[in-house]
Amino acid sequence: MPSSVIHDTLVLERDYVATPARVFAAFADPAARLRWGPPSDTVRMIYEATDFRVGGQDIAWCGSGEALSYRVDTRYEDIVPDTRLVMTETVSTGGVRLSVSLITITLIASPGGTRLVLTDQIAALDDSDMVAGSRVGWSASLDNLSRELGLAAEPA
Amino acid sequence: MTNQQSSLDLMFQALADPSRRSIVERLCAGPASVSELAQPLAMSLPSVMQHLQLLEGSGLIRSAKVGRVRTCRLQPEALSAAETWINQRRVLMERKLDRLGEYLRDTAGDEH
């Protein structure tokens, strides 16, 4: 099965009872990130490298159990203190890239503290190694549906 | 209507409801019992069962009963690896932001 890519955009919002400076510090400080970054208590995370500046790159490893099987490469593209972060993030496992994301975090002061908006624009990579031969994926199904309805151009 | 189209219709129908989408998102994180799935939903258990039956009929999930506990799991073949990953990532990012909130509460007394 040939490789393919699927795009999606996640937009998540939160209101935090904390100043934008405190919320920003939680992102800027790798030690703080280790405390809130793992999604649950069973997921461990370590940093191989950190460099919080425009052009700087982090390398993190995370996973549950003994083997930290997920590698996360982050490159900081834009940093406006207490206001905005833009970074690219690549997640891979066993040398296979799962996704490349463009992540934007904006912090806006609010009466209660800070409104955070996180936008994750994902390119999810369907590597040929990851897709079973007989699997019916959405993309194949939608292609077939489009052809049946006469909406798509002739396949190459 | 071909077999392919009718199964597609079932899949689209399954994902057209926000409660069913949240069930699928929860199952991206691993199998769960019916009561686990029902807990975050503000509806009666029979309503939850109806949603689960529809999801199972669409091929998105399958379930098995062992004793008195029915466990549901995602059928990985129904979604491509990339879609599954996007769903997992959504759950992951939501949890991270929840934990950021806990961290900010826990460190509220600290001065920088």
Tab-separated table of C-alpha atoms in Angstrom:
chain	number	residue	atom	x	y	z
A	1	MET	CA	0.000	0.000	0.000
A	2	PRO	CA	1.479	3.404	-0.931
A	3	SER	CA	2.298	6.003	1.709
A	4	SER	CA	-0.201	8.762	2.284
A	5	VAL	CA	-0.638	11.771	4.503
A	6	ILE	CA	-3.731	13.008	6.280
A	7	HIS	CA	-4.070	16.532	7.623
A	8	ASP	CA	-6.115	17.650	10.571
A	9	THR	CA	-6.220	20.688	12.840
A	10	LEU	CA	-6.955	20.435	16.547
A	11	VAL	CA	-7.954	23.612	18.381
A	12	LEU	CA	-8.040	23.317	22.154
A	13	GLU	CA	-8.825	26.119	24.618
A	14	ARG	CA	-8.417	26.458	28.350
A	15	ASP	CA	-8.933	29.154	30.941
A	16	TYR	CA	-6.276	29.061	33.659
A	17	VAL	CA	-6.315	30.900	36.993
A	18	ALA	CA	-2.762	32.130	36.539
A	19	THR	CA	-1.051	35.082	34.915
A	20	PRO	CA	0.147	34.750	31.307
A	21	ALA	CA	3.694	34.995	32.691
A	22	ARG	CA	3.169	31.901	34.876
A	23	VAL	CA	1.557	29.923	32.072
A	24	PHE	CA	4.361	30.909	29.691
A	25	ALA	CA	6.959	29.880	32.275
A	26	ALA	CA	5.361	26.427	32.433
A	27	PHE	CA	6.158	26.053	28.715
A	28	ALA	CA	9.570	27.716	28.807
A	29	ASP	CA	10.995	25.622	31.650
A	30	PRO	CA	11.840	22.000	30.699
A	31	ALA	CA	11.688	20.933	34.352
A	32	ALA	CA	8.131	22.281	34.564
A	33	ARG	CA	7.214	20.529	31.297
A	34	LEU	CA	8.348	17.203	32.739
A	35	ARG	CA	5.815	17.683	35.522
A	36	TRP	CA	2.764	18.426	33.390
A	37	GLY	CA	3.817	17.168	29.942
A	38	PRO	CA	3.174	13.422	30.314
A	39	PRO	CA	-0.550	12.821	29.752
A	40	SER	CA	-0.876	10.485	32.722
A	41	ASP	CA	1.057	9.162	35.706
A	42	THR	CA	1.898	5.961	33.853
A	43	VAL	CA	3.658	7.803	31.021
A	44	ARG	CA	7.302	8.703	31.626
A	45	MET	CA	9.200	11.429	29.833
A	46	ILE	CA	12.843	12.472	29.720
A	47	TYR	CA	14.758	15.115	27.804
A	48	GLU	CA	17.827	14.231	25.740
A	49	ALA	CA	18.265	17.877	24.772
A	50	THR	CA	16.567	21.175	25.442
A	51	ASP	CA	17.091	24.600	23.915
A	52	PHE	CA	14.266	27.060	24.446
A	53	ARG	CA	15.013	29.836	21.935
A	54	VAL	CA	14.014	30.637	18.368
A	55	GLY	CA	15.758	28.016	16.278
A	56	GLY	CA	16.423	25.862	19.313
A	57	GLN	CA	15.493	22.183	19.416
A	58	ASP	CA	14.319	19.797	22.103
A	59	ILE	CA	14.546	16.020	21.959
A	60	ALA	CA	12.248	14.158	24.333
A	61	TRP	CA	11.548	10.478	24.850
A	62	CYS	CA	8.333	9.224	26.350
A	63	GLY	CA	6.285	6.126	26.810
A	64	SER	CA	4.833	3.807	29.405
A	65	GLY	CA	6.853	1.080	31.023
A	66	GLU	CA	10.583	0.482	30.722
A	67	ALA	CA	11.053	1.395	27.066
A	68	LEU	CA	10.469	5.073	26.242
A	69	SER	CA	9.518	4.235	22.705
A	70	TYR	CA	8.277	7.604	21.425
A	71	ARG	CA	10.711	10.277	20.322
A	72	VAL	CA	9.504	13.866	20.102
A	73	ASP	CA	11.603	16.405	18.186
A	74	THR	CA	10.563	20.005	18.761
A	75	ARG	CA	11.902	23.086	16.997
A	76	TYR	CA	10.919	26.522	18.271
A	77	GLU	CA	10.042	28.800	15.375
A	78	ASP	CA	8.560	31.809	17.196
A	79	ILE	CA	8.701	32.865	20.835
A	80	VAL	CA	6.984	35.989	22.152
A	81	PRO	CA	7.323	35.956	25.961
A	82	ASP	CA	4.057	35.588	27.865
A	83	THR	CA	2.165	35.757	24.579
A	84	ARG	CA	2.921	33.262	21.833
A	85	LEU	CA	4.807	30.088	20.965
A	86	VAL	CA	5.047	28.489	17.545
A	87	MET	CA	6.880	25.206	17.182
A	88	THR	CA	7.166	22.220	14.914
A	89	GLU	CA	6.925	18.807	16.507
A	90	THR	CA	7.748	15.447	14.973
A	91	VAL	CA	6.695	12.257	16.741
A	92	SER	CA	8.383	9.015	15.794
A	93	THR	CA	8.635	5.509	17.163
A	94	GLY	CA	11.157	2.842	16.245
A	95	GLY	CA	12.576	5.158	13.604
A	96	VAL	CA	9.171	5.529	11.909
A	97	ARG	CA	7.775	9.059	11.754
A	98	LEU	CA	4.135	9.156	12.854
A	99	SER	CA	3.369	12.832	12.412
A	100	VAL	CA	4.766	16.300	11.906
A	101	SER	CA	2.856	19.110	13.571
A	102	LEU	CA	2.837	22.882	13.534
A	103	ILE	CA	1.771	23.903	17.026
A	104	THR	CA	0.745	27.442	17.979
A	105	ILE	CA	0.064	28.467	21.559
A	106	THR	CA	-1.413	31.866	22.312
A	107	LEU	CA	-1.879	33.336	25.780
A	108	ILE	CA	-4.375	36.134	26.362
A	109	ALA	CA	-4.844	37.867	29.684
A	110	SER	CA	-8.419	37.540	30.922
A	111	PRO	CA	-10.275	38.741	34.029
A	112	GLY	CA	-9.823	35.288	35.576
A	113	GLY	CA	-6.203	34.850	34.541
A	114	THR	CA	-5.197	33.510	31.143
A	115	ARG	CA	-6.990	32.101	28.133
A	116	LEU	CA	-4.801	29.602	26.307
A	117	VAL	CA	-5.501	28.510	22.755
A	118	LEU	CA	-3.513	25.592	21.351
A	119	THR	CA	-3.686	24.908	17.624
A	120	ASP	CA	-2.127	21.671	16.407
A	121	GLN	CA	-1.947	21.400	12.629
A	122	ILE	CA	-1.026	17.774	12.033
A	123	ALA	CA	0.345	15.933	9.045
A	124	ALA	CA	-0.283	12.322	10.061
A	125	LEU	CA	1.952	10.031	8.043
A	126	ASP	CA	0.502	6.706	6.952
A	127	ASP	CA	3.791	4.944	6.396
A	128	SER	CA	3.561	1.804	4.337
A	129	ASP	CA	5.099	-0.126	7.243
A	130	MET	CA	2.241	0.900	9.488
A	131	VAL	CA	-0.657	-0.018	7.271
A	132	ALA	CA	-1.755	-3.655	7.067
A	133	GLY	CA	-2.265	-4.893	3.532
A	134	SER	CA	-5.915	-5.820	3.873
A	135	ARG	CA	-7.023	-2.874	5.978
A	136	VAL	CA	-9.858	-0.682	4.722
A	137	GLY	CA	-8.738	2.831	5.579
A	138	TRP	CA	-10.835	5.978	5.396
A	139	SER	CA	-8.769	7.389	2.544
A	140	ALA	CA	-9.301	4.328	0.347
A	141	SER	CA	-13.014	4.268	1.213
A	142	LEU	CA	-13.452	7.951	0.436
A	143	ASP	CA	-11.585	7.581	-2.848
A	144	ASN	CA	-13.904	4.768	-3.846
A	145	LEU	CA	-16.948	6.772	-2.780
A	146	SER	CA	-15.828	9.827	-4.749
A	147	ARG	CA	-15.260	7.740	-7.872
A	148	GLU	CA	-18.670	6.081	-7.499
A	149	LEU	CA	-20.323	9.485	-7.229
A	150	GLY	CA	-18.283	10.793	-10.162
A	151	LEU	CA	-16.801	13.575	-8.060
A	152	ALA	CA	-13.126	12.725	-8.379
A	153	ALA	CA	-10.749	13.026	-11.303
A	154	GLU	CA	-9.615	9.796	-12.912
A	155	PRO	CA	-6.937	8.168	-10.741
A	156	ALA	CA	-3.414	8.315	-12.173
B	1	MET	CA	-26.499	0.090	-2.819
B	2	THR	CA	-23.210	-1.785	-2.841
B	3	ASN	CA	-21.769	-3.418	0.236
B	4	GLN	CA	-18.961	-0.872	0.267
B	5	GLN	CA	-21.305	2.134	0.218
B	6	SER	CA	-23.652	0.818	2.894
B	7	SER	CA	-20.764	0.136	5.271
B	8	LEU	CA	-19.464	3.658	4.580
B	9	ASP	CA	-22.895	5.094	5.393
B	10	LEU	CA	-22.861	3.221	8.690
B	11	MET	CA	-19.422	4.592	9.517
B	12	PHE	CA	-20.435	8.174	8.703
B	13	GLN	CA	-23.603	7.734	10.736
B	14	ALA	CA	-21.588	6.404	13.630
B	15	LEU	CA	-19.283	9.427	13.677
B	16	ALA	CA	-22.054	11.995	13.095
B	17	ASP	CA	-23.013	12.061	16.769
B	18	PRO	CA	-20.838	13.830	19.402
B	19	SER	CA	-21.501	11.197	22.089
B	20	ARG	CA	-20.467	8.430	19.709
B	21	ARG	CA	-17.373	10.427	18.704
B	22	SER	CA	-16.409	10.768	22.375
B	23	ILE	CA	-16.858	7.009	22.825
B	24	VAL	CA	-14.548	6.365	19.855
B	25	GLU	CA	-12.005	8.847	21.254
B	26	ARG	CA	-12.074	7.085	24.628
B	27	LEU	CA	-11.549	3.716	22.951
B	28	CYS	CA	-8.515	5.110	21.117
B	29	ALA	CA	-6.848	5.080	24.522
B	30	GLY	CA	-7.661	1.384	25.002
B	31	PRO	CA	-10.563	-1.031	25.591
B	32	ALA	CA	-13.216	-0.084	28.130
B	33	SER	CA	-16.251	-1.605	29.773
B	34	VAL	CA	-19.724	-0.329	28.997
B	35	SER	CA	-19.996	1.286	32.427
B	36	GLU	CA	-16.649	3.051	31.919
B	37	LEU	CA	-17.873	4.403	28.599
B	38	ALA	CA	-21.257	5.407	30.055
B	39	GLN	CA	-19.825	7.315	33.008
B	40	PRO	CA	-18.866	10.593	31.281
B	41	LEU	CA	-22.032	10.667	29.179
B	42	ALA	CA	-25.132	12.432	30.538
B	43	MET	CA	-27.632	9.837	29.356
B	44	SER	CA	-29.335	6.648	30.469
B	45	LEU	CA	-27.611	3.291	30.123
B	46	PRO	CA	-30.091	2.079	27.474
B	47	SER	CA	-29.209	5.159	25.393
B	48	VAL	CA	-25.528	4.347	25.743
B	49	MET	CA	-26.246	0.766	24.662
B	50	GLN	CA	-28.028	2.063	21.558
B	51	HIS	CA	-24.978	4.140	20.642
B	52	LEU	CA	-22.689	1.157	21.201
B	53	GLN	CA	-24.885	-1.090	19.070
B	54	LEU	CA	-24.750	1.406	16.233
B	55	LEU	CA	-20.977	1.693	16.548
B	56	GLU	CA	-20.634	-2.083	16.558
B	57	GLY	CA	-22.929	-2.378	13.553
B	58	SER	CA	-20.749	0.090	11.680
B	59	GLY	CA	-17.664	-2.045	12.309
B	60	LEU	CA	-15.885	0.725	14.209
B	61	ILE	CA	-15.910	-1.157	17.496
B	62	ARG	CA	-16.427	-4.690	18.669
B	63	SER	CA	-17.455	-5.945	22.076
B	64	ALA	CA	-17.255	-9.139	24.069
B	65	LYS	CA	-19.024	-10.168	27.235
B	66	VAL	CA	-17.083	-12.031	29.907
B	67	GLY	CA	-19.304	-12.882	32.851
B	68	ARG	CA	-21.363	-9.808	33.539
B	69	VAL	CA	-18.937	-7.301	32.041
B	70	ARG	CA	-19.153	-6.237	28.411
B	71	THR	CA	-15.879	-4.799	27.120
B	72	CYS	CA	-15.670	-2.681	23.971
B	73	ARG	CA	-12.613	-2.108	21.860
B	74	LEU	CA	-11.824	-0.140	18.726
B	75	GLN	CA	-11.551	-2.125	15.515
B	76	PRO	CA	-8.205	-0.843	14.222
B	77	GLU	CA	-9.025	-1.999	10.699
B	78	ALA	CA	-11.860	0.521	10.473
B	79	LEU	CA	-9.571	3.533	10.632
B	80	SER	CA	-6.271	4.018	8.929
B	81	ALA	CA	-3.205	4.302	11.127
B	82	ALA	CA	-3.052	8.042	10.495
B	83	GLU	CA	-6.645	8.644	11.580
B	84	THR	CA	-6.156	6.535	14.678
B	85	TRP	CA	-3.054	8.560	15.495
B	86	ILE	CA	-4.913	11.870	15.060
B	87	ASN	CA	-7.630	10.679	17.456
B	88	GLN	CA	-5.007	9.547	19.949
B	89	ARG	CA	-3.229	12.865	19.646
B	90	ARG	CA	-6.434	14.767	20.382
B	91	VAL	CA	-6.916	12.794	23.587
B	92	LEU	CA	-3.240	13.242	24.449
B	93	MET	CA	-3.273	17.035	23.975
B	94	GLU	CA	-6.481	17.422	25.999
B	95	ARG	CA	-4.897	15.503	28.865
B	96	LYS	CA	-1.706	17.557	28.696
B	97	LEU	CA	-3.669	20.797	28.999
B	98	ASP	CA	-5.629	19.335	31.922
B	99	ARG	CA	-2.349	18.477	33.633
B	100	LEU	CA	-1.022	21.975	32.931
B	101	GLY	CA	-4.045	23.271	34.831
B	102	GLU	CA	-3.265	20.974	37.779
B	103	TYR	CA	0.400	22.052	37.697
B	104	LEU	CA	-0.559	25.744	37.730
B	105	ARG	CA	-2.902	25.128	40.683
B	106	ASP	CA	-0.231	23.152	42.563
B	107	THR	CA	2.402	25.855	42.036
B	108	ALA	CA	0.106	28.824	42.663
B	109	GLY	CA	1.899	29.704	45.885
B	110	ASP	CA	5.370	29.746	44.301
B	111	GLU	CA	6.926	33.069	43.459
B	112	HIS	CA	9.126	33.426	40.369
